[in-house]
Structure formats: C-alpha cells, structure tokens
Short mmCIF file of C-alpha atoms and ligand atoms in Angstrom, two decimals:
data_model
loop_
_atom_site.label_atom_id
_atom_site.label_comp_id
_atom_site.label_asym_id
_atom_site.label_seq_id
_atom_site.Cartn_x
_atom_site.Cartn_y
_atom_site.Cartn_z
CA UNK A 1 -43.02 -256.51 -44.34
CA UNK A 2 -45.22 -253.64 -45.35
CA UNK A 3 -45.38 -250.24 -43.74
CA UNK A 4 -48.41 -248.10 -43.27
CA UNK A 5 -48.58 -246.46 -46.67
CA UNK A 6 -51.58 -247.16 -48.87
CA UNK A 7 -51.29 -246.58 -52.60
CA UNK A 8 -54.43 -246.17 -54.70
CA UNK A 9 -54.14 -246.16 -58.48
CA UNK A 10 -56.53 -243.37 -59.49
CA UNK A 11 -55.31 -243.07 -63.06
CA UNK A 12 -52.74 -245.09 -64.97
CA UNK A 13 -53.50 -244.60 -68.67
CA UNK A 14 -50.36 -243.63 -70.57
CA UNK A 15 -50.12 -240.26 -72.32
CA UNK A 16 -53.90 -239.64 -72.50
CA UNK A 17 -57.01 -240.92 -70.70
CA UNK A 18 -58.15 -244.35 -71.86
CA UNK A 19 -61.59 -245.96 -71.82
CA UNK A 20 -60.86 -247.68 -68.51
CA UNK A 21 -58.69 -245.12 -66.72
CA UNK A 22 -57.86 -241.44 -66.40
CA UNK A 23 -54.31 -240.32 -67.09
CA UNK A 24 -51.67 -240.53 -64.34
CA UNK A 25 -52.75 -240.03 -60.73
CA UNK A 26 -51.69 -241.88 -57.59
CA UNK A 27 -53.02 -241.37 -54.08
CA UNK A 28 -50.74 -242.17 -51.15
CA UNK A 29 -52.20 -242.23 -47.67
CA UNK A 30 -50.67 -242.82 -44.26
CA UNK A 31 -51.54 -242.07 -40.64
CA UNK A 32 -50.27 -238.70 -39.42
CA UNK A 33 -50.93 -236.84 -36.18
CA UNK A 34 -54.05 -238.88 -35.42
CA UNK A 35 -55.51 -238.43 -38.90
CA UNK A 36 -54.90 -239.71 -42.41
CA UNK A 37 -52.51 -237.70 -44.59
CA UNK A 38 -53.31 -237.74 -48.31
CA UNK A 39 -50.67 -236.97 -50.91
CA UNK A 40 -51.70 -236.95 -54.56
CA UNK A 41 -48.91 -237.68 -57.02
CA UNK A 42 -49.73 -236.33 -60.48
CA UNK A 43 -53.15 -235.12 -61.52
CA UNK A 44 -53.50 -235.94 -65.21
CA UNK A 45 -56.53 -235.48 -67.45
CA UNK A 46 -59.64 -237.14 -66.08
CA UNK A 47 -58.08 -237.93 -62.71
CA UNK A 48 -60.10 -235.43 -60.69
CA UNK A 49 -63.25 -237.46 -61.37
CA UNK A 50 -61.61 -240.72 -60.37
CA UNK A 51 -60.24 -239.18 -57.17
CA UNK A 52 -63.77 -238.36 -56.01
CA UNK A 53 -64.67 -242.03 -56.14
CA UNK A 54 -61.96 -242.66 -53.54
CA UNK A 55 -61.79 -239.59 -51.27
CA UNK A 56 -63.31 -236.18 -50.67
CA UNK A 57 -61.30 -233.66 -52.67
CA UNK A 58 -61.22 -231.31 -49.66
CA UNK A 59 -59.28 -233.96 -47.73
CA UNK A 60 -56.20 -233.78 -49.98
CA UNK A 61 -53.24 -232.41 -47.99
CA UNK A 62 -50.61 -231.97 -50.71
CA UNK A 63 -49.95 -232.55 -54.39
CA UNK A 64 -46.71 -233.63 -56.07
CA UNK A 65 -46.30 -233.22 -59.83
CA UNK A 66 -43.61 -235.26 -61.56
CA UNK A 67 -43.61 -233.00 -64.63
CA UNK A 68 -45.72 -230.56 -66.58
CA UNK A 69 -47.10 -232.72 -69.36
CA UNK A 70 -50.90 -232.56 -69.66
CA UNK A 71 -51.37 -236.22 -68.75
CA UNK A 72 -49.70 -235.56 -65.38
CA UNK A 73 -50.93 -232.14 -64.30
CA UNK A 74 -53.84 -230.74 -66.30
CA UNK A 75 -56.60 -231.61 -63.82
CA UNK A 76 -54.98 -229.11 -61.43
CA UNK A 77 -57.19 -226.63 -63.35
CA UNK A 78 -60.34 -228.42 -62.23
CA UNK A 79 -58.97 -228.87 -58.72
CA UNK A 80 -58.41 -225.09 -58.64
CA UNK A 81 -62.08 -224.50 -59.48
CA UNK A 82 -63.13 -226.90 -56.71
CA UNK A 83 -60.95 -225.18 -54.12
CA UNK A 84 -61.71 -221.58 -55.11
CA UNK A 85 -65.42 -221.68 -55.91
CA UNK A 86 -66.72 -224.31 -53.49
CA UNK A 87 -70.12 -223.36 -52.00
CA UNK A 88 -68.58 -223.66 -48.52
CA UNK A 89 -66.10 -220.93 -49.47
CA UNK A 90 -62.55 -221.03 -50.81
CA UNK A 91 -60.16 -223.42 -49.10
CA UNK A 92 -56.79 -222.50 -47.66
CA UNK A 93 -53.89 -223.12 -50.09
CA UNK A 94 -52.24 -226.52 -49.94
CA UNK A 95 -48.66 -227.19 -51.06
CA UNK A 96 -48.06 -228.31 -54.63
CA UNK A 97 -44.54 -229.59 -55.25
CA UNK A 98 -43.68 -229.24 -58.92
CA UNK A 99 -41.02 -228.33 -61.45
CA UNK A 100 -40.20 -224.62 -61.82
CA UNK A 101 -42.85 -222.58 -63.61
CA UNK A 102 -45.80 -224.80 -62.69
CA UNK A 103 -47.94 -221.90 -61.45
CA UNK A 104 -47.49 -219.90 -64.65
CA UNK A 105 -47.96 -222.97 -66.83
CA UNK A 106 -51.20 -224.00 -65.13
CA UNK A 107 -52.51 -220.41 -65.06
CA UNK A 108 -52.04 -220.26 -68.82
CA UNK A 109 -53.73 -223.64 -69.24
CA UNK A 110 -56.68 -222.43 -67.17
CA UNK A 111 -57.16 -219.47 -69.46
CA UNK A 112 -57.23 -215.71 -69.81
CA UNK A 113 -59.13 -213.38 -67.51
CA UNK A 114 -58.25 -215.06 -64.25
CA UNK A 115 -54.81 -213.52 -63.79
CA UNK A 116 -52.67 -215.94 -61.85
CA UNK A 117 -55.42 -217.02 -59.45
CA UNK A 118 -54.20 -220.58 -59.44
CA UNK A 119 -50.96 -219.42 -57.81
CA UNK A 120 -53.00 -217.88 -55.00
CA UNK A 121 -55.11 -220.97 -54.44
CA UNK A 122 -52.12 -223.30 -54.21
CA UNK A 123 -48.76 -222.93 -52.51
CA UNK A 124 -46.43 -223.90 -55.39
CA UNK A 125 -43.02 -225.12 -54.27
CA UNK A 126 -40.25 -225.92 -56.70
CA UNK A 127 -38.66 -229.37 -56.50
CA UNK A 128 -35.05 -229.38 -55.35
CA UNK A 129 -33.26 -232.43 -56.69
CA UNK A 130 -31.78 -234.93 -54.23
CA UNK A 131 -32.89 -232.96 -51.16
CA UNK A 132 -35.14 -235.06 -48.90
CA UNK A 133 -38.19 -233.10 -47.90
CA UNK A 134 -40.88 -233.82 -45.34
CA UNK A 135 -44.47 -233.85 -46.57
CA UNK A 136 -46.64 -234.90 -43.63
CA UNK A 137 -45.53 -238.42 -42.66
CA UNK A 138 -43.57 -238.88 -45.89
CA UNK A 139 -39.94 -238.24 -46.71
CA UNK A 140 -39.93 -237.35 -50.39
CA UNK A 141 -36.85 -237.16 -52.59
CA UNK A 142 -36.82 -236.41 -56.31
CA UNK A 143 -34.23 -236.91 -59.01
CA UNK A 144 -34.39 -235.57 -62.55
CA UNK A 145 -34.90 -238.22 -65.20
CA UNK A 146 -34.72 -238.27 -69.01
CA UNK A 147 -37.78 -236.73 -70.68
CA UNK A 148 -38.35 -233.87 -73.16
CA UNK A 149 -39.44 -231.53 -70.34
CA UNK A 150 -37.95 -231.26 -66.84
CA UNK A 151 -39.25 -234.41 -65.16
CA UNK A 152 -38.61 -236.09 -61.85
CA UNK A 153 -38.82 -239.59 -60.46
CA UNK A 154 -40.21 -239.48 -56.92
CA UNK A 155 -39.16 -241.56 -53.92
CA UNK A 156 -41.61 -241.67 -50.99
CA UNK A 157 -40.78 -243.26 -47.65
CA UNK A 158 -42.71 -243.42 -44.39
CA UNK A 159 -39.69 -244.64 -42.46
CA UNK A 160 -40.79 -248.28 -42.71
CA UNK A 161 -41.16 -248.79 -46.44
CA UNK A 162 -40.31 -247.07 -49.68
CA UNK A 163 -42.10 -246.44 -52.97
CA UNK A 164 -40.28 -245.21 -56.05
CA UNK A 165 -42.34 -243.76 -58.91
CA UNK A 166 -40.55 -243.33 -62.22
CA UNK A 167 -42.70 -240.53 -63.58
CA UNK A 168 -42.09 -240.41 -67.34
CA UNK A 169 -38.57 -241.18 -68.46
CA UNK A 170 -36.36 -242.77 -71.03
CA UNK A 171 -33.65 -245.16 -69.83
CA UNK A 172 -31.45 -243.52 -67.19
CA UNK A 173 -28.99 -244.69 -64.55
CA UNK A 174 -30.68 -242.25 -62.16
CA UNK A 175 -33.57 -244.68 -61.92
CA UNK A 176 -31.25 -247.63 -61.33
CA UNK A 177 -29.77 -245.87 -58.30
CA UNK A 178 -33.12 -244.70 -56.96
CA UNK A 179 -34.85 -248.09 -56.92
CA UNK A 180 -32.14 -249.91 -54.97
CA UNK A 181 -33.96 -251.84 -52.24
CA UNK A 182 -37.33 -250.16 -52.84
CA UNK A 183 -40.34 -252.08 -51.55
CA UNK A 184 -42.47 -251.01 -54.48
CA UNK A 185 -41.31 -249.69 -57.84
CA UNK A 186 -44.15 -248.01 -59.73
CA UNK A 187 -42.66 -247.75 -63.18
CA UNK A 188 -43.89 -246.52 -66.51
CA UNK A 189 -43.77 -248.77 -69.56
CA UNK A 190 -45.16 -246.77 -72.44
CA UNK A 191 -43.20 -248.50 -75.16
CA UNK A 192 -42.93 -252.08 -76.43
CA UNK A 193 -39.73 -253.81 -77.45
CA UNK A 194 -41.10 -254.70 -80.90
CA UNK A 195 -41.36 -251.04 -81.94
CA UNK A 196 -38.67 -248.64 -83.09
CA UNK A 197 -38.84 -246.28 -80.11
CA UNK A 198 -37.51 -242.70 -80.02
CA UNK A 199 -34.80 -242.01 -77.41
CA UNK A 200 -35.06 -239.94 -74.19
CA UNK A 201 -38.81 -240.35 -73.80
CA UNK A 202 -40.21 -243.55 -72.29
CA UNK A 203 -39.34 -247.07 -71.11
CA UNK A 204 -40.34 -250.49 -72.32
CA UNK A 205 -41.51 -253.20 -69.95
CA UNK A 206 -38.17 -254.95 -70.43
CA UNK A 207 -36.30 -251.84 -69.33
CA UNK A 208 -38.59 -251.42 -66.31
CA UNK A 209 -38.03 -255.06 -65.39
CA UNK A 210 -34.29 -254.71 -65.72
CA UNK A 211 -34.21 -251.79 -63.28
CA UNK A 212 -36.40 -253.74 -60.87
CA UNK A 213 -33.99 -256.69 -61.06
CA UNK A 214 -30.88 -254.55 -60.59
CA UNK A 215 -32.46 -252.80 -57.61
CA UNK A 216 -33.80 -256.04 -56.12
CA UNK A 217 -37.13 -254.33 -55.49
CA UNK A 218 -39.96 -255.99 -53.58
CA UNK A 219 -42.77 -255.52 -56.08
CA UNK A 220 -42.89 -254.05 -59.57
CA UNK A 221 -46.04 -252.21 -60.59
CA UNK A 222 -46.23 -251.23 -64.25
CA UNK A 223 -48.15 -248.13 -65.24
CA UNK A 224 -48.60 -245.50 -67.99
CA UNK A 225 -49.55 -248.00 -70.70
CA UNK A 226 -51.30 -246.11 -73.52
CA UNK A 227 -54.73 -247.28 -74.65
CA UNK A 228 -53.33 -248.17 -78.09
CA UNK A 229 -50.83 -250.65 -76.63
CA UNK A 230 -51.30 -254.41 -76.21
CA UNK A 231 -50.99 -254.99 -72.45
CA UNK A 232 -50.11 -258.62 -73.01
CA UNK A 233 -47.05 -257.58 -74.98
CA UNK A 234 -46.00 -255.21 -72.18
CA UNK A 235 -46.24 -258.06 -69.66
CA UNK A 236 -44.19 -260.35 -71.90
CA UNK A 237 -41.56 -257.61 -72.20
CA UNK A 238 -41.43 -257.22 -68.40
CA UNK A 239 -41.09 -260.96 -67.83
CA UNK A 240 -38.15 -261.12 -70.23
CA UNK A 241 -36.04 -259.29 -67.61
CA UNK A 242 -37.86 -259.69 -64.28
CA UNK A 243 -38.91 -262.85 -62.44
CA UNK A 244 -40.38 -261.25 -59.31
CA UNK A 245 -43.81 -259.93 -58.43
CA UNK A 246 -45.30 -257.78 -61.18
CA UNK A 247 -48.69 -256.34 -61.98
CA UNK A 248 -49.90 -254.02 -64.72
CA UNK A 249 -51.92 -251.65 -62.55
CA UNK A 250 -55.53 -250.71 -63.23
CA UNK A 251 -57.56 -247.75 -62.03
CA UNK A 252 -59.03 -248.39 -58.59
CA UNK A 253 -56.42 -250.91 -57.46
CA UNK A 254 -55.07 -250.51 -53.93
CA UNK A 255 -51.70 -251.64 -52.56
CA UNK A 256 -50.35 -251.69 -49.02
CA UNK A 257 -46.74 -250.61 -49.12
ZN1 LIG B 301 -47.07 -239.23 -69.35
ZN1 LIG B 302 -44.46 -236.91 -70.04
#
C-alpha cells in the first residue's frame, strides 16, 4: 500500500553535481488543508535549477537540511536571492530545519556586505534529535548519524507511509533502528566495496542493502553516487546483501510512497 506522499528526485549526484544531476535535493509533496504541501529535503549545488523544472520556487513551504556540506545546502544562497529580490517583492520567511549554525554558515557562504540577511529571509530552526515534529502534513524525526560534520538521517511520515532518508553517513546502528518497517529507504551509497574506504564518512551499496534487509523495508532507493563511480558496481554491491526492490535513482524520477 502506498500513502499520499510523492517523492521527486531533483538531485542525486554524490558529493558534487554530475553531468546528469545536481547534487542532493529531494522534493516531497502531499495534500494538506486543500492544497499541496511541498517540503524540500537538502538543496545541494545545482539543485535550484532542477527544482524549477518540477515546481514554482515560490510554492515551497519548508526546507529540511540533513547537514551543512556544500552538496546538501549551498543552493540555499540562490534560493535566498529568489525570495528576497523577486520582482513581485520579497516573500515571507519559510521554515528551514537544519543543524545548529546554519544561518551563520549560509550567510558566510553568500558573502560579505549582506550582513545576515539570509537569516531574515528564512526562519531557521535547529533540529532536535529524536523529537517528532510536524511540518505541514508530515511528521518528521531526525537522528544524528556518523559523518565528519553534524549530520542527520530524516524520517518522514504522512501517517500512512514512511520514508527514511539516510543523509550522508558512515555505518551506524542508528540507521538500522530508523529504517525498521520503512516503506521507502532512500539511502546513500557513495563508496564501493572494492575500494579501501575511510571510516565515519559514507556507505557502500552492500551496507545500504544490509540495513534495508535488517529493517525489512518496502523499497530501497540508492542515491548520492558520485560521477566518478561505476553505477553497475554499486548495484552489484547492493544485490550482494539485498534481494528486494532496488533502484539507483536518477534526477527527475518520481515515486509514490
Ligand atoms: Zn553529500
Ligand atoms: Zn556530507
């Protein structure tokens, strides 16, 4: 059974934009109070362009940032320009759920001379781990995962179905607990098993598949594959630990969840 959430892969290139996709960005839509609620999860480099192929930027209701690496948040700078300097006039702030310090970080990224304007154009709210929070029709819960900066995996439920997004993470039991019974597990696989991978950074397809199997998830969607990586090898890694539904996502793909 699927609920009423619609997931659009806006960007799925790992670590930097690739020739076929922006960096990380996922749009989740669901009906809410007679309209469609649009939550953008991550807004990595290049994603703001891709988003405009799918929706009007002014229709975004909220943003959720898994962590403050450029490939997950840097297009917030462009989104700020859109919202502040639009010919129709500046838009009212929308909530941006993010790790602590996001406003300062993104203001610095935007550049000198603008003060902290980005913090006035968005309503930054710090993630609180393990505390379910209501964002429109979605119940959203985050747990900190294993990455060089503070990073969260994000669980989104509309009451009928559940999506778990790994964000960026090395192997962690946190993820194993989070994905239990999830309908869709959107998991990064930046590394391949054949390489000598550094710890506490990213997952391989085999590790993603193993979490999917332990959690008995409905569907496994693999994302965050860098442009320099052989996608066929990632798929072989996944299939070494997971026999269920799996796809390596591509920009523009849509899934009912
Ligand atoms: Zn990343
Ligand atoms: Zn990262």
